[in-house]
Coordinates of N, CA and C in Angstrom, one line a residue:
M189 N 105.9 100.7 -35.8 CA 105.4 99.7 -34.9 C 104.6 100.4 -33.8
A190 N 103.5 99.9 -33.5 CA 102.6 100.5 -32.4 C 103.1 100.0 -31.1
T191 N 103.0 100.8 -30.1 CA 103.3 100.4 -28.7 C 102.0 100.4 -27.9
T192 N 102.0 99.6 -26.9 CA 100.8 99.5 -26.0 C 101.3 99.7 -24.6
A193 N 100.3 99.8 -23.7 CA 100.6 100.0 -22.3 C 100.9 98.7 -21.6
F194 N 100.8 97.6 -22.3 CA 100.9 96.3 -21.6 C 102.3 95.8 -21.6
G195 N 103.2 96.6 -21.1 CA 104.6 96.2 -20.9 C 104.9 95.5 -19.6
R196 N 106.1 95.1 -19.4 CA 106.5 94.4 -18.2 C 106.2 95.1 -16.9
D197 N 106.3 96.4 -17.0 CA 106.1 97.2 -15.8 C 104.6 97.8 -15.7
A198 N 103.8 97.4 -16.6 CA 102.4 97.9 -16.6 C 101.7 97.5 -15.3
T199 N 100.9 98.4 -14.8 CA 100.2 98.1 -13.6 C 98.7 98.2 -13.9
Y200 N 97.9 97.6 -13.0 CA 96.4 97.7 -13.2 C 96.0 99.2 -13.1
A201 N 96.6 99.9 -12.2 CA 96.2 101.4 -12.0 C 96.6 102.2 -13.3
A202 N 97.7 101.9 -13.9 CA 98.1 102.6 -15.1 C 97.1 102.2 -16.3
L203 N 96.7 101.0 -16.3 CA 95.9 100.6 -17.4 C 94.4 100.9 -17.2
V204 N 93.9 100.9 -16.0 CA 92.5 101.2 -15.7 C 92.4 102.1 -14.5
P205 N 92.9 103.3 -14.6 CA 93.0 104.2 -13.4 C 91.7 104.5 -12.7
Q206 N 90.5 104.3 -13.4 CA 89.3 104.7 -12.8 C 88.8 103.6 -11.8
K207 N 89.4 102.4 -11.9 CA 89.1 101.3 -11.0 C 89.9 101.4 -9.7
T208 N 89.3 101.0 -8.6 CA 90.0 100.9 -7.3 C 89.6 99.6 -6.6
I209 N 90.4 99.1 -5.8 CA 90.1 97.9 -5.0 C 89.7 98.4 -3.6
D210 N 88.4 98.3 -3.3 CA 87.9 98.7 -2.0 C 88.0 97.5 -1.0
L211 N 88.8 97.7 0.0 CA 89.0 96.7 1.1 C 88.6 97.2 2.4
P212 N 88.1 96.4 3.3 CA 87.8 96.8 4.7 C 89.2 97.0 5.4
D213 N 89.1 97.5 6.6 CA 90.3 97.6 7.5 C 90.9 96.3 7.7
L214 N 92.2 96.1 7.3 CA 92.9 94.8 7.4 C 93.9 94.8 8.5
T215 N 93.8 95.8 9.4 CA 94.8 95.9 10.5 C 94.7 94.6 11.3
G216 N 95.9 94.0 11.6 CA 96.0 92.8 12.3 C 96.1 91.6 11.4
Q217 N 95.9 91.7 10.1 CA 96.0 90.6 9.2 C 97.4 90.7 8.5
T218 N 97.9 89.5 8.1 CA 99.1 89.3 7.4 C 98.7 88.7 6.0
W219 N 99.1 89.4 4.9 CA 98.9 88.8 3.6 C 100.2 88.5 3.0
L220 N 100.3 87.2 2.5 CA 101.5 86.8 1.7 C 101.1 86.9 0.2
I221 N 101.8 87.7 -0.5 CA 101.4 87.9 -1.9 C 102.5 87.5 -2.8
T222 N 102.2 86.6 -3.7 CA 103.2 86.1 -4.7 C 103.1 87.0 -5.9
G223 N 104.2 87.1 -6.7 CA 104.2 88.0 -7.9 C 104.0 89.4 -7.5
A224 N 104.5 89.9 -6.4 CA 104.2 91.2 -5.9 C 105.0 92.3 -6.5
T225 N 105.8 92.0 -7.5 CA 106.6 93.1 -8.1 C 106.0 93.7 -9.3
S226 N 104.9 93.1 -9.8 CA 104.3 93.6 -11.0 C 102.8 93.1 -11.1
G227 N 102.1 93.8 -12.0 CA 100.8 93.3 -12.4 C 99.8 93.2 -11.2
V228 N 99.0 92.2 -11.2 CA 98.0 92.0 -10.2 C 98.6 91.8 -8.8
G229 N 99.7 91.2 -8.7 CA 100.3 91.0 -7.4 C 100.7 92.3 -6.8
L230 N 101.3 93.2 -7.6 CA 101.7 94.5 -7.1 C 100.5 95.3 -6.7
E231 N 99.5 95.3 -7.5 CA 98.3 96.1 -7.1 C 97.6 95.5 -5.9
T232 N 97.6 94.2 -5.7 CA 97.1 93.6 -4.5 C 97.9 94.0 -3.3
A233 N 99.2 94.0 -3.4 CA 100.1 94.4 -2.3 C 99.8 95.9 -1.9
R234 N 99.7 96.7 -2.9 CA 99.4 98.1 -2.6 C 98.1 98.3 -1.9
A235 N 97.0 97.6 -2.4 CA 95.7 97.7 -1.8 C 95.7 97.2 -0.4
A236 N 96.3 96.0 -0.2 CA 96.3 95.4 1.2 C 97.1 96.3 2.2
S237 N 98.2 96.8 1.7 CA 99.0 97.7 2.5 C 98.3 99.0 2.9
R238 N 97.6 99.6 1.9 CA 96.8 100.8 2.2 C 95.7 100.5 3.2
A239 N 95.2 99.3 3.2 CA 94.1 98.9 4.1 C 94.6 98.5 5.5
G240 N 95.9 98.5 5.7 CA 96.4 98.2 7.0 C 97.0 96.8 7.2
A241 N 97.0 96.0 6.2 CA 97.6 94.6 6.4 C 99.1 94.7 6.4
R242 N 99.7 93.7 7.2 CA 101.1 93.5 7.1 C 101.3 92.7 5.8
V243 N 102.2 93.1 4.9 CA 102.3 92.5 3.6 C 103.7 91.8 3.5
I244 N 103.6 90.5 3.1 CA 104.8 89.7 2.9 C 104.9 89.6 1.3
L245 N 106.0 90.1 0.7 CA 106.1 90.0 -0.7 C 107.0 88.8 -1.0
A246 N 106.3 87.8 -1.6 CA 107.0 86.6 -2.0 C 107.4 86.7 -3.5
V247 N 108.8 86.9 -3.7 CA 109.3 87.3 -5.0 C 110.5 86.5 -5.4
R248 N 110.8 86.5 -6.7 CA 112.0 85.8 -7.2 C 113.1 86.9 -7.1
D249 N 112.9 88.1 -7.4 CA 113.9 89.2 -7.5 C 113.8 90.0 -6.2
T250 N 114.6 89.7 -5.2 CA 114.5 90.4 -3.9 C 114.8 91.9 -4.0
E251 N 115.7 92.3 -4.9 CA 116.1 93.7 -5.1 C 114.8 94.4 -5.5
R252 N 114.1 93.9 -6.5 CA 112.9 94.5 -7.0 C 111.8 94.5 -5.9
G253 N 111.8 93.4 -5.1 CA 110.9 93.3 -4.0 C 111.1 94.4 -3.0
R254 N 112.4 94.6 -2.7 CA 112.7 95.7 -1.7 C 112.3 97.1 -2.2
Q255 N 112.4 97.3 -3.5 CA 112.0 98.6 -4.1 C 110.5 98.8 -3.9
V256 N 109.8 97.7 -4.2 CA 108.3 97.8 -4.0 C 108.0 98.0 -2.5
A257 N 108.6 97.2 -1.6 CA 108.3 97.3 -0.2 C 108.6 98.7 0.3
A258 N 109.6 99.4 -0.2 CA 109.9 100.7 0.2 C 108.8 101.8 -0.1
Q259 N 108.0 101.4 -1.1 CA 107.0 102.3 -1.6 C 105.6 102.1 -0.9
L260 N 105.5 101.0 -0.1 CA 104.3 100.6 0.5 C 104.2 101.2 1.9
P261 N 103.0 101.7 2.3 CA 102.9 102.1 3.7 C 102.8 100.9 4.6
G262 N 103.2 101.1 5.8 CA 103.0 100.0 6.8 C 104.1 99.0 6.8
E263 N 103.8 97.9 7.5 CA 104.9 96.8 7.7 C 104.9 95.9 6.5
T264 N 106.1 95.7 6.0 CA 106.3 94.8 4.9 C 107.5 93.9 5.1
R265 N 107.6 92.8 4.4 CA 108.7 91.9 4.5 C 108.9 91.3 3.1
V266 N 110.1 91.1 2.7 CA 110.4 90.5 1.4 C 111.0 89.1 1.6
V267 N 110.4 88.1 0.9 CA 110.9 86.8 1.0 C 111.2 86.2 -0.4
E268 N 112.4 85.7 -0.6 CA 112.7 85.1 -1.9 C 112.1 83.8 -2.0
V269 N 111.4 83.6 -3.1 CA 110.8 82.3 -3.4 C 110.6 82.2 -4.9
D270 N 110.9 81.0 -5.4 CA 110.6 80.6 -6.8 C 109.6 79.5 -6.8
L271 N 108.4 79.8 -7.2 CA 107.3 78.8 -7.0 C 107.5 77.6 -7.9
A272 N 108.4 77.7 -8.9 CA 108.7 76.5 -9.7 C 109.7 75.5 -9.1
S273 N 110.2 75.9 -7.9 CA 111.2 75.1 -7.2 C 110.6 74.7 -5.8
L274 N 110.4 73.5 -5.6 CA 109.8 73.0 -4.3 C 110.9 73.3 -3.2
E275 N 112.2 73.2 -3.5 CA 113.2 73.5 -2.5 C 113.1 75.0 -2.1
S276 N 112.9 75.9 -3.1 CA 112.7 77.3 -2.8 C 111.5 77.6 -1.9
V277 N 110.4 76.9 -2.2 CA 109.2 77.1 -1.5 C 109.4 76.6 0.0
R278 N 110.1 75.4 0.1 CA 110.3 74.9 1.5 C 111.2 75.9 2.3
R279 N 112.2 76.4 1.6 CA 113.1 77.4 2.3 C 112.4 78.6 2.7
A280 N 111.5 79.1 1.9 CA 110.8 80.3 2.2 C 109.8 80.0 3.4
A281 N 109.1 78.9 3.3 CA 108.2 78.5 4.4 C 109.0 78.4 5.7
G282 N 110.1 77.8 5.7 CA 110.9 77.7 6.9 C 111.3 79.0 7.5
E283 N 111.6 80.0 6.6 CA 112.0 81.3 7.0 C 110.8 82.0 7.6
L284 N 109.6 81.8 7.2 CA 108.4 82.4 7.6 C 107.8 81.8 8.9
L285 N 108.0 80.5 9.1 CA 107.4 79.9 10.2 C 108.3 79.9 11.5

């Protein structure tokens, strides 16, 4: 059976390492990123954080979110939210506002 790089933990950087996300200086901006523990969300969090943004990781798995946050430079925050649950979205919004 053949294996591919497209597993659960695959990242954009691992799949296409020659590509980078070039962002201007984001100092003073706050980015809320959903799905920030894998895939495009993780790479977006990495790029925004490297560019100076304060990054809020909106995740279902807060332990995994904390692991990602610990690897990012700059200010981060982890907020538990399940986008399939309006109650969860309201709770997260209340926590952030």
